[in-house]
C-alpha cells in the first residue's frame, strides 16, 4: 500500500476513495486499509481524498479513524526504559507496557482536525481529546504540537464561555494536560491568558482558567509550563497561595495553621509535603534567581503574618544575623520555623514543600558547585530573609558541605539561637523517619502520594542529618580534610575562637545567670577546643576520641540536674504508650504487662502525674523535677486523660467507687478542654479518647448527664479539621452520639433536637461575628472562643437541651418529616 502511494498515486487514490465509500466492503477490511495508510509516510493523501467523507454528517468515519489510530498505530516507548537505564527488557514480564504514537497518520490527523475545526464544530471535539493528549505527551515541539495545543485551548475557552462542565475528570485532565504539554508551541497564547488571570486576580473555582492554573501549581503534569513560562508560574503561585484576610475572610471559618501565615491552601492539595510538591523544585532549575527571590519574598510576608498572629504566641523570638560588611539582619525564629524544611513540626504544606525544594536543590547542586558560588547563594539567602526557616535550610547545606561553606558557617556561629534550635531539630531527626513511615502506612498505600512520601523518607538518610551546628563548630577546630591546608585550618580555628570569645563576653555574671545562660555555657564548653583535654582509645571500629571538656563544678551540677529532670519527664513514657495503643486496640499494648496485669498501677502513676502538674507535689528538692518544668508538661500532660479513658473503657468494674469517680473527673475535665479559651487540638492530647468513653460514664454516672450533654452539643458545632483527610473535630462527638443511640436513646434524641435547633443559630452567630471582626480589622479567630461566646449568648436554649425540654414542635417543619415509630416525640 505504501509503495502504491509512490508509484501509482492516482489509482491508489481512487481505490481508497472507493473502498471508504463502498458500503458492501466489510468494515474489517476498511479498518485494515485505513490503518495501513495511517502507518505510512503518505497519509496526507488519505485526508485529501476522503475529506468530504470524513466531515459529512456526524463525522462517524473521523471518529472511527480516531479510535483505530489509538489502538493500532502505537509502538513500545523504549525511551522510557533507556531513561531508567534498562537496555534489555522482556515485555512479556511487564504488567503494563508504555507506548507512543507511531506513523505519519497522527500528524496528518491532528492537522486535518485543526484546519477543519469550524466545520467539525468545537462543541463536538471532545472525542478528539485523547489523540492530542497522546501526541503532546510524547512530543514537546513542532507544528503538530502547536495544532494539538490550539485545539485544546479553543475547546477549553469554549467550555469557559458556555459555562460548561467536564463530563468526567479524565476528560478534564486530557484537555488541560494537552494545553500544558504544548506550552512551548502556544507560548504567546498562554502568556495572554496568564496576564489576564493575574491582572483580574482570577483564583476562585468559578473564575476563568481556574482549572488550568491549579493543574500547573499542583500536579507534576504541569511542570512543562514551569519550564516554558517560569516567571508567569511564579506570579500564579503568589496569586493562589497568598491571601490577605480582608480579601478572603470567609475562608477563616476555622482557624487552621495556614490562616496564621496568610496562606490559602486546602488540607489535601499539597499533602504530603515534599520537595516535589509545588513547582518550586523545578522552577529553581529553570529560573534560579527569580525562584529564589520568590521563595524569599513569599516566606518573608507569610512569616511576618505568623509572627503577628496568636499562633505560638510568646514563643516567636527575633534574632540578629550578623553578616560581615553589612547591617545585622533581623529574623523571626521558633521551633516551628526552624523545622519547616524538615516537616517535623506542623506548618503549611506549601511553605514546607517550598523549603524542602530549596534544600534539595542546593544539596544536589552543591556537590559540583565551587565554594565561592555556593557561599554567595547561601549568604544571599541569609541577607534577604526575615525568617529563620531560610537560615535553617542554609544550615543544612553548611552541614552537608562544611569544607566549601566555612564563611557561611561563621555567620551562623555568631547567632546563639541557631545552635539551640538546630540541636532541637537534630533531636527530632532521631524519630522523624519512623514517624514518616508510620504516616505512610497509616493512610494506606496511595500511588499518587508515594513519590512524595518516598522522597521525604529517603531524605532522612542523608548523612548530614546526623549532625548539628554544635558538633560542626568543634569539628572545624579538631579536624581538617585533604582539601584544606594546615594554614587554612589554623585560620579557621582563630576565626571560631574569636566568635566564641564574643559569646563568652556577652554572658552575665555568674550570680545573675539564668538556667538558659547556664545551658548556653554548656554549649560553649562542648564547642571550645581550647577548654578540652582530648584522649584517644583503640576500639574495634578504629580510634575513639574523648574530648573531655573542662566544665566548672557548679555548671556540672546544673547539667546533672538537667539530665535528672529530663529523665523524670520520660519516666511515664511506657504508661503513655500502653494507654495510646490500648485505646486504639493495637496489639502492641500487650507488651506492657505491668499495666495489663495491674491496671491500678496505671491509676497510681496517673495520680503522681496529676500531683506534679497541679503543683501539689514539688520534686525539685530531690533534684528530680521542678513544678513548672516545660519538658514534663509537654511529655505528660495528655497521659491522665488517655489512661483514665482506658481504665473507664476496659477496667471500670475492677475499680472502687472512689477510683471510678477519680477517673470520671479526669475524663470530664479532659473532654471539657475544647470549650476553654486557648485550646488547640493536637493528635494524642487525650481529648478524642475522653469523648469516646462518655457513653460509659453516662451509664455509670447518670447524674452527670447534663454535663456530658454540655460537652457534646457545642463540640458538634466545631468543624476544625484535625487530620489530612479533612476530618472535622465534631467527628469525635458524632461517633459518640452514634453509640448513644444504642445505649441511651433519650440523650441521643435530645442532642439531635438540640443540634437542629441551635446549629442554624450558630451559623447566624458566625456570620454576625465575622462581619463585626471585619469592621474591626480582625480576620483570624479561635473556634473555641466563638463557641464560648455562643454558649453565653444561648444559655437558656442550651439548658433546655441538657434538661431534655426540647420537642420537635419547637423546630419548624421537622415533626412532619419524622415517623412516630422512629422518634419518641411523645
PDB file of C-alpha atoms in Angstrom, residues 46-56:
ATOM      1  CA  UNK A  46      -5.934   9.847   2.603  1.00  0.00           C
ATOM      2  CA  UNK A  47      -7.202  13.040   4.202  1.00  0.00           C
ATOM      3  CA  UNK A  48      -7.168  14.854   0.860  1.00  0.00           C
ATOM      4  CA  UNK A  49      -9.122  12.110  -0.883  1.00  0.00           C
ATOM      5  CA  UNK A  50     -11.576  11.409   1.923  1.00  0.00           C
ATOM      6  CA  UNK A  51     -12.107  14.914   3.291  1.00  0.00           C
ATOM      7  CA  UNK A  52     -15.748  15.055   2.293  1.00  0.00           C
ATOM      8  CA  UNK A  53     -16.466  11.603   3.708  1.00  0.00           C
ATOM      9  CA  UNK A  54     -14.649  12.395   6.960  1.00  0.00           C
ATOM     10  CA  UNK A  55     -16.587  15.618   7.554  1.00  0.00           C
ATOM     11  CA  UNK A  56     -20.085  14.696   6.476  1.00  0.00           C
TER      12      UNK A  56
END
